[in-house]
């Protein structure tokens, strides 16, 4: 147990599984009060039970981040339960595989963009007023290496994650002067249900790991540690930054 | 029934699409113009089956799993 987030109230949008779950646990270990916000209610409840083994200061709220009313309710429920919002982590995302551009369906584009980019926009839009009331805060947006590199298996996913990086920069420019730090993490391949699902085969995921310069893909808790730093006051002079956390994959030229 | 079988096929082969089918089925009902009966099947019997699928479904299993879901859909819609 530590105190790096002692007393801080954190909303984890997409907090039920994968990096969201490990971040909820890591935050709780460091003294945060945690709101697990996700549309997967069963997994949210599982994560809640794990977090409550650490602290009683945890709750769940059902939210589809692509729906404004539900996002506003997520923030309202957090303020009602814990009194304030200090930290928002935007982890909610979907990765649907699509064919090359001319065969991408409008509905595929909409589903991905609505969750990954509009959802991040909605969560920031709803949380920032609550943070301002409390005198400031920290937002950590989760992008992907696909937001920097041309990964060809899902054009809408690439564009949505590139948008998250730029959204981070613009929001930082607008709200850092008011005490809200806004940063972005760009994870490389990480062992999450999403990664396993999008690999479409255990063999393919193993091949990605074998080609990585570290000989493995990332663990979700390794991303959570970076999120923790940016969320905490240790990053008090960090805003508008994009942190690549990929085990050196990009610099080795192995960007899968 | 074609729309629903296509949704089932995509949900088997693409975990991201499956997440939408499981947790935001109303988005698919609207996008795909599903009938009330199709929507009920998507949110009921089909959802239960999708929830039990492994992540990922291996490509060698696509045909067998899809056939099973198509039989389920046929049974629900008659």
Tab-separated table of C-alpha atoms in Angstrom:
chain	number	residue	atom	x	y	z
A	1	UNK	CA	0.000	0.000	0.000
A	2	UNK	CA	1.133	3.530	-0.787
A	3	UNK	CA	-0.210	7.043	-0.757
A	4	UNK	CA	0.598	8.398	-4.185
A	5	UNK	CA	-3.106	9.053	-4.838
A	6	UNK	CA	-4.221	9.434	-1.239
A	7	UNK	CA	-7.665	10.984	-1.024
A	8	UNK	CA	-8.026	11.498	-4.760
A	9	UNK	CA	-11.206	10.490	-6.554
A	10	UNK	CA	-10.621	8.729	-9.850
A	11	UNK	CA	-13.015	7.765	-12.628
A	12	UNK	CA	-11.807	4.880	-14.759
A	13	UNK	CA	-13.854	4.886	-17.966
A	14	UNK	CA	-13.458	1.381	-19.322
A	15	UNK	CA	-12.311	0.211	-15.919
A	16	UNK	CA	-13.777	-3.299	-15.908
A	17	UNK	CA	-11.191	-5.371	-17.747
A	18	UNK	CA	-7.615	-5.398	-19.019
A	19	UNK	CA	-5.695	-2.206	-18.308
A	20	UNK	CA	-8.796	-0.722	-16.705
A	21	UNK	CA	-8.920	-3.456	-14.101
A	22	UNK	CA	-5.207	-3.330	-13.279
A	23	UNK	CA	-5.393	0.462	-13.064
A	24	UNK	CA	-8.327	0.273	-10.665
A	25	UNK	CA	-6.331	-2.066	-8.443
A	26	UNK	CA	-3.147	0.024	-8.697
A	27	UNK	CA	-5.015	3.227	-7.874
A	28	UNK	CA	-6.702	1.607	-4.890
A	29	UNK	CA	-3.321	0.408	-3.625
A	30	UNK	CA	-2.169	4.028	-3.695
A	31	UNK	CA	-5.101	5.398	-1.718
A	32	UNK	CA	-7.491	6.553	-4.440
A	33	UNK	CA	-11.262	6.357	-4.283
A	34	UNK	CA	-12.203	4.544	-7.455
A	35	UNK	CA	-15.262	4.716	-9.710
A	36	UNK	CA	-15.246	1.816	-12.163
A	37	UNK	CA	-17.235	2.948	-15.193
A	38	UNK	CA	-17.951	0.434	-17.931
A	39	UNK	CA	-20.740	-1.003	-20.057
A	40	UNK	CA	-19.696	-4.540	-19.127
A	41	UNK	CA	-21.553	-4.797	-15.847
A	42	UNK	CA	-20.516	-8.348	-14.973
A	43	UNK	CA	-16.812	-7.574	-15.364
A	44	UNK	CA	-17.296	-4.288	-13.501
A	45	UNK	CA	-18.687	-6.170	-10.541
A	46	UNK	CA	-15.757	-8.606	-10.625
A	47	UNK	CA	-13.294	-5.729	-10.612
A	48	UNK	CA	-15.219	-3.990	-7.857
A	49	UNK	CA	-14.949	-7.060	-5.653
A	50	UNK	CA	-11.190	-7.164	-6.237
A	51	UNK	CA	-10.792	-3.457	-5.461
A	52	UNK	CA	-12.907	-3.742	-2.328
A	53	UNK	CA	-10.408	-6.253	-0.998
A	54	UNK	CA	-8.099	-3.241	-0.890
A	55	UNK	CA	-10.441	-0.378	-0.010
A	56	UNK	CA	-14.128	0.158	0.670
A	57	UNK	CA	-13.937	3.389	-1.332
A	58	UNK	CA	-14.930	1.934	-4.671
A	59	UNK	CA	-18.090	1.887	-6.744
A	60	UNK	CA	-19.329	0.944	-10.202
A	61	UNK	CA	-21.455	2.831	-12.662
A	62	UNK	CA	-22.768	1.485	-15.947
A	63	UNK	CA	-21.814	3.669	-18.883
A	64	UNK	CA	-21.612	3.496	-22.639
A	65	UNK	CA	-19.172	6.337	-23.252
A	66	UNK	CA	-20.662	7.021	-26.670
A	67	UNK	CA	-23.905	8.209	-25.018
A	68	UNK	CA	-23.723	11.708	-23.555
A	69	UNK	CA	-26.477	11.205	-21.008
A	70	UNK	CA	-24.774	8.124	-19.586
A	71	UNK	CA	-21.423	9.907	-19.406
A	72	UNK	CA	-22.903	12.853	-17.550
A	73	UNK	CA	-24.539	10.372	-15.183
A	74	UNK	CA	-21.130	8.740	-14.625
A	75	UNK	CA	-19.679	12.021	-13.411
A	76	UNK	CA	-22.770	12.923	-11.383
A	77	UNK	CA	-22.738	9.521	-9.689
A	78	UNK	CA	-19.064	9.948	-8.822
A	79	UNK	CA	-19.601	13.375	-7.283
A	80	UNK	CA	-22.617	12.084	-5.392
A	81	UNK	CA	-20.675	9.089	-4.018
A	82	UNK	CA	-17.264	10.650	-3.374
A	83	UNK	CA	-17.859	14.417	-3.433
A	84	UNK	CA	-15.438	15.397	-6.196
A	85	UNK	CA	-13.478	14.285	-9.270
A	86	UNK	CA	-9.673	14.574	-9.311
A	87	UNK	CA	-8.622	12.053	-11.935
A	88	UNK	CA	-10.164	10.761	-15.150
A	89	UNK	CA	-8.610	7.893	-17.093
A	90	UNK	CA	-10.114	7.217	-20.506
A	91	UNK	CA	-9.573	3.534	-21.254
A	92	UNK	CA	-12.845	2.653	-22.974
A	93	UNK	CA	-12.231	1.520	-26.535
A	94	UNK	CA	-13.107	-1.102	-29.096
A	95	UNK	CA	-10.953	-2.543	-31.828
A	96	UNK	CA	-12.946	-3.904	-34.747
A	97	UNK	CA	-11.020	-5.219	-37.712
A	98	UNK	CA	-11.987	-3.700	-41.051
A	99	UNK	CA	-11.115	-4.204	-44.699
A	100	UNK	CA	-9.130	-1.561	-46.629
A	101	UNK	CA	-10.658	1.899	-46.960
A	102	UNK	CA	-13.017	1.537	-49.908
A	103	UNK	CA	-14.767	-1.389	-48.212
A	104	UNK	CA	-15.042	0.133	-44.735
A	105	UNK	CA	-18.719	0.456	-43.871
A	106	UNK	CA	-20.055	3.698	-42.440
A	107	UNK	CA	-21.465	1.733	-39.507
A	108	UNK	CA	-18.038	0.254	-38.726
A	109	UNK	CA	-16.540	3.744	-38.790
A	110	UNK	CA	-19.318	5.077	-36.544
A	111	UNK	CA	-19.120	2.298	-33.942
A	112	UNK	CA	-15.362	2.670	-33.521
A	113	UNK	CA	-15.253	6.456	-33.604
A	114	UNK	CA	-18.244	6.788	-31.267
A	115	UNK	CA	-16.603	4.743	-28.533
A	116	UNK	CA	-12.927	5.592	-28.962
A	117	UNK	CA	-12.913	9.253	-29.922
A	118	UNK	CA	-16.345	10.702	-29.186
A	119	UNK	CA	-16.372	8.740	-25.941
A	120	UNK	CA	-13.073	10.288	-24.853
A	121	UNK	CA	-14.396	13.709	-25.819
A	122	UNK	CA	-17.624	13.125	-23.868
A	123	UNK	CA	-15.811	11.922	-20.747
A	124	UNK	CA	-13.506	14.945	-20.746
A	125	UNK	CA	-16.415	17.288	-21.426
A	126	UNK	CA	-18.374	15.899	-18.486
A	127	UNK	CA	-15.492	15.572	-16.017
A	128	UNK	CA	-13.701	18.874	-16.530
A	129	UNK	CA	-16.429	21.040	-14.957
A	130	UNK	CA	-16.351	18.817	-11.862
A	131	UNK	CA	-12.554	19.038	-11.747
A	132	UNK	CA	-12.671	22.817	-12.060
A	133	UNK	CA	-15.019	22.983	-9.081
A	134	UNK	CA	-12.392	21.105	-7.088
A	135	UNK	CA	-9.559	23.357	-8.209
A	136	UNK	CA	-7.989	21.122	-10.858
A	137	UNK	CA	-7.228	17.557	-11.765
A	138	UNK	CA	-5.481	15.121	-14.053
A	139	UNK	CA	-6.769	13.426	-17.188
A	140	UNK	CA	-4.974	10.464	-18.743
A	141	UNK	CA	-6.156	9.412	-22.185
A	142	UNK	CA	-5.196	6.020	-23.544
A	143	UNK	CA	-4.313	5.922	-27.216
A	144	UNK	CA	-2.461	3.117	-29.012
A	145	UNK	CA	0.637	2.641	-31.113
A	146	UNK	CA	-1.914	2.397	-33.919
A	147	UNK	CA	-2.502	6.098	-33.344
A	148	UNK	CA	1.069	6.833	-34.375
A	149	UNK	CA	1.792	4.144	-36.937
A	150	UNK	CA	-0.119	2.962	-39.979
A	151	UNK	CA	-1.439	-0.359	-38.734
A	152	UNK	CA	-3.477	-1.626	-41.647
A	153	UNK	CA	-6.003	-3.969	-40.041
A	154	UNK	CA	-8.442	-1.259	-38.919
A	155	UNK	CA	-8.374	2.173	-40.470
A	156	UNK	CA	-11.093	3.627	-38.202
A	157	UNK	CA	-9.254	2.392	-35.097
A	158	UNK	CA	-6.019	4.026	-36.270
A	159	UNK	CA	-7.746	7.332	-36.911
A	160	UNK	CA	-9.658	7.245	-33.619
A	161	UNK	CA	-6.474	6.658	-31.649
A	162	UNK	CA	-4.606	9.376	-33.554
A	163	UNK	CA	-7.510	11.644	-32.665
A	164	UNK	CA	-7.127	10.819	-28.987
A	165	UNK	CA	-3.511	11.999	-29.119
A	166	UNK	CA	-4.448	15.298	-30.704
A	167	UNK	CA	-7.499	15.740	-28.491
A	168	UNK	CA	-5.131	15.441	-25.546
A	169	UNK	CA	-2.909	18.218	-26.882
A	170	UNK	CA	-5.783	20.592	-27.509
A	171	UNK	CA	-7.448	19.986	-24.139
A	172	UNK	CA	-4.115	20.467	-22.397
A	173	UNK	CA	-3.697	23.808	-24.137
A	174	UNK	CA	-7.142	24.872	-23.046
A	175	UNK	CA	-7.242	23.669	-19.427
A	176	UNK	CA	-3.693	23.444	-18.088
A	177	UNK	CA	-3.904	27.148	-17.162
A	178	UNK	CA	-6.914	26.228	-15.003
A	179	UNK	CA	-5.113	23.475	-13.139
A	180	UNK	CA	-6.046	20.413	-15.165
A	181	UNK	CA	-3.147	18.394	-16.553
A	182	UNK	CA	-4.001	16.322	-19.611
A	183	UNK	CA	-1.704	13.611	-20.908
A	184	UNK	CA	-1.795	10.621	-23.208
A	185	UNK	CA	-0.306	7.158	-23.056
A	186	UNK	CA	0.409	5.211	-26.219
A	187	UNK	CA	0.636	1.543	-25.290
A	188	UNK	CA	2.271	-0.987	-27.529
A	189	UNK	CA	0.969	-4.555	-27.644
A	190	UNK	CA	-0.384	-5.516	-24.216
A	191	UNK	CA	-1.891	-8.794	-23.054
A	192	UNK	CA	-5.546	-7.821	-22.665
A	193	UNK	CA	-8.788	-9.476	-23.764
A	194	UNK	CA	-8.928	-6.864	-26.523
A	195	UNK	CA	-5.474	-7.779	-27.794
A	196	UNK	CA	-6.221	-11.483	-27.646
A	197	UNK	CA	-9.483	-10.918	-29.478
A	198	UNK	CA	-8.081	-8.719	-32.204
A	199	UNK	CA	-5.149	-11.051	-32.812
A	200	UNK	CA	-7.798	-13.590	-33.922
A	201	UNK	CA	-5.497	-16.439	-32.927
A	202	UNK	CA	-3.344	-17.400	-29.973
A	203	UNK	CA	-0.605	-18.312	-32.460
A	204	UNK	CA	-0.622	-14.817	-33.955
A	205	UNK	CA	-0.372	-13.180	-30.547
A	206	UNK	CA	2.524	-15.451	-29.681
A	207	UNK	CA	4.225	-14.414	-32.922
A	208	UNK	CA	3.851	-10.736	-32.006
A	209	UNK	CA	5.434	-11.465	-28.644
A	210	UNK	CA	8.300	-13.401	-30.210
A	211	UNK	CA	9.137	-10.496	-32.534
A	212	UNK	CA	9.051	-7.876	-29.779
A	213	UNK	CA	12.477	-6.572	-28.719
A	214	UNK	CA	11.760	-7.723	-25.165
A	215	UNK	CA	10.581	-11.100	-26.370
A	216	UNK	CA	7.140	-10.570	-24.909
A	217	UNK	CA	4.204	-8.217	-25.061
A	218	UNK	CA	3.356	-5.857	-22.228
A	219	UNK	CA	1.459	-6.705	-19.087
A	220	UNK	CA	-1.541	-4.486	-18.335
A	221	UNK	CA	-0.111	-3.504	-14.959
A	222	UNK	CA	2.936	-2.066	-16.729
A	223	UNK	CA	0.659	0.414	-18.469
A	224	UNK	CA	-1.154	1.072	-15.184
A	225	UNK	CA	2.132	2.104	-13.569
A	226	UNK	CA	2.599	4.779	-16.230
A	227	UNK	CA	-1.008	5.906	-15.793
A	228	UNK	CA	-0.445	6.130	-12.041
A	229	UNK	CA	2.534	8.427	-12.513
A	230	UNK	CA	0.636	10.797	-14.790
A	231	UNK	CA	-2.417	10.790	-12.527
A	232	UNK	CA	-0.390	11.546	-9.421
A	233	UNK	CA	1.155	14.794	-8.214
A	234	UNK	CA	4.557	13.338	-9.104
A	235	UNK	CA	3.730	14.483	-12.639
A	236	UNK	CA	2.900	18.003	-11.474
A	237	UNK	CA	4.889	19.603	-14.322
A	238	UNK	CA	3.671	17.211	-17.038
A	239	UNK	CA	0.800	18.241	-19.300
A	240	UNK	CA	0.164	17.877	-23.013
A	241	UNK	CA	2.594	14.972	-23.139
A	242	UNK	CA	2.332	11.754	-25.114
A	243	UNK	CA	4.131	8.839	-23.472
A	244	UNK	CA	4.913	5.805	-25.592
A	245	UNK	CA	4.908	2.716	-23.370
A	246	UNK	CA	5.708	-0.138	-25.706
A	247	UNK	CA	8.855	-1.815	-24.426
A	248	UNK	CA	10.912	-0.220	-27.182
A	249	UNK	CA	8.900	-1.656	-30.050
A	250	UNK	CA	8.756	1.548	-32.096
A	251	UNK	CA	12.443	2.342	-31.755
A	252	UNK	CA	13.369	-1.157	-32.835
A	253	UNK	CA	11.283	-0.871	-35.970
A	254	UNK	CA	9.053	-3.695	-34.743
A	255	UNK	CA	5.792	-1.878	-34.422
A	256	UNK	CA	3.207	-4.652	-34.407
B	1	UNK	CA	-32.859	-13.335	-40.558
B	2	UNK	CA	-29.944	-12.489	-42.878
B	3	UNK	CA	-28.966	-9.451	-40.855
B	4	UNK	CA	-28.881	-11.416	-37.640
B	5	UNK	CA	-26.846	-14.265	-39.112
B	6	UNK	CA	-24.378	-11.710	-40.475
B	7	UNK	CA	-24.158	-10.086	-37.036
B	8	UNK	CA	-23.529	-13.507	-35.481
B	9	UNK	CA	-20.812	-14.274	-38.036
B	10	UNK	CA	-19.036	-11.001	-37.358
B	11	UNK	CA	-19.332	-11.458	-33.608
B	12	UNK	CA	-17.650	-14.854	-33.879
B	13	UNK	CA	-14.769	-13.617	-36.017
B	14	UNK	CA	-14.223	-10.146	-34.510
B	15	UNK	CA	-14.035	-9.678	-30.753
B	16	UNK	CA	-14.508	-5.916	-31.037
B	17	UNK	CA	-17.782	-6.394	-32.869
B	18	UNK	CA	-18.775	-9.026	-30.330
B	19	UNK	CA	-18.330	-6.474	-27.546
B	20	UNK	CA	-20.825	-4.190	-29.259
B	21	UNK	CA	-23.278	-7.076	-29.690
B	22	UNK	CA	-22.944	-7.985	-26.016
B	23	UNK	CA	-22.960	-4.604	-24.345
B	24	UNK	CA	-24.474	-2.099	-26.782
B	25	UNK	CA	-26.911	-4.226	-28.802
B	26	UNK	CA	-29.256	-1.290	-29.353
B	27	UNK	CA	-26.593	0.293	-31.560
B	28	UNK	CA	-26.750	-2.781	-33.817
B	29	UNK	CA	-30.550	-2.905	-33.737
B	30	UNK	CA	-30.602	0.650	-35.064
B	31	UNK	CA	-27.731	0.332	-37.533
B	32	UNK	CA	-28.895	-2.942	-39.024
B	33	UNK	CA	-32.623	-2.197	-38.898
B	34	UNK	CA	-33.460	-5.334	-36.926
B	35	UNK	CA	-37.093	-6.278	-36.378
B	36	UNK	CA	-38.398	-6.527	-32.802
B	37	UNK	CA	-38.101	-10.318	-32.937
B	38	UNK	CA	-34.561	-10.161	-34.244
B	39	UNK	CA	-33.684	-7.595	-31.586
B	40	UNK	CA	-35.122	-9.883	-28.917
B	41	UNK	CA	-33.020	-12.788	-30.159
B	42	UNK	CA	-29.883	-10.634	-30.268
B	43	UNK	CA	-30.428	-9.454	-26.695
B	44	UNK	CA	-31.540	-12.859	-25.428
B	45	UNK	CA	-30.542	-16.287	-26.698
B	46	UNK	CA	-27.806	-15.073	-29.047
B	47	UNK	CA	-26.258	-12.866	-26.385
B	48	UNK	CA	-26.079	-15.781	-23.975
B	49	UNK	CA	-24.210	-17.841	-26.565
B	50	UNK	CA	-21.845	-15.030	-27.529
B	51	UNK	CA	-20.952	-14.514	-23.897
B	52	UNK	CA	-19.763	-18.110	-23.684
B	53	UNK	CA	-17.415	-17.923	-26.686
B	54	UNK	CA	-13.667	-18.007	-26.127
B	55	UNK	CA	-11.498	-14.969	-26.862
B	56	UNK	CA	-10.595	-15.284	-29.633
B	57	UNK	CA	-12.523	-17.949	-31.496
B	58	UNK	CA	-9.801	-19.633	-33.516
B	59	UNK	CA	-10.216	-19.426	-37.309
B	60	UNK	CA	-10.424	-23.210	-37.594
B	61	UNK	CA	-13.565	-23.077	-35.439
B	62	UNK	CA	-15.386	-20.242	-37.263
B	63	UNK	CA	-17.565	-22.475	-39.422
B	64	UNK	CA	-18.687	-24.798	-36.642
B	65	UNK	CA	-19.470	-21.976	-34.203
B	66	UNK	CA	-21.267	-19.931	-36.847
B	67	UNK	CA	-23.341	-22.943	-37.899
B	68	UNK	CA	-24.340	-23.497	-34.284
B	69	UNK	CA	-25.397	-19.880	-33.866
B	70	UNK	CA	-27.314	-19.947	-37.152
B	71	UNK	CA	-29.261	-22.960	-35.929
B	72	UNK	CA	-30.037	-21.089	-32.728
B	73	UNK	CA	-31.236	-18.065	-34.683
B	74	UNK	CA	-33.410	-20.228	-36.926
B	75	UNK	CA	-34.926	-21.853	-33.884
B	76	UNK	CA	-35.749	-18.509	-32.307
B	77	UNK	CA	-37.166	-16.866	-35.422
B	78	UNK	CA	-38.845	-19.918	-36.900
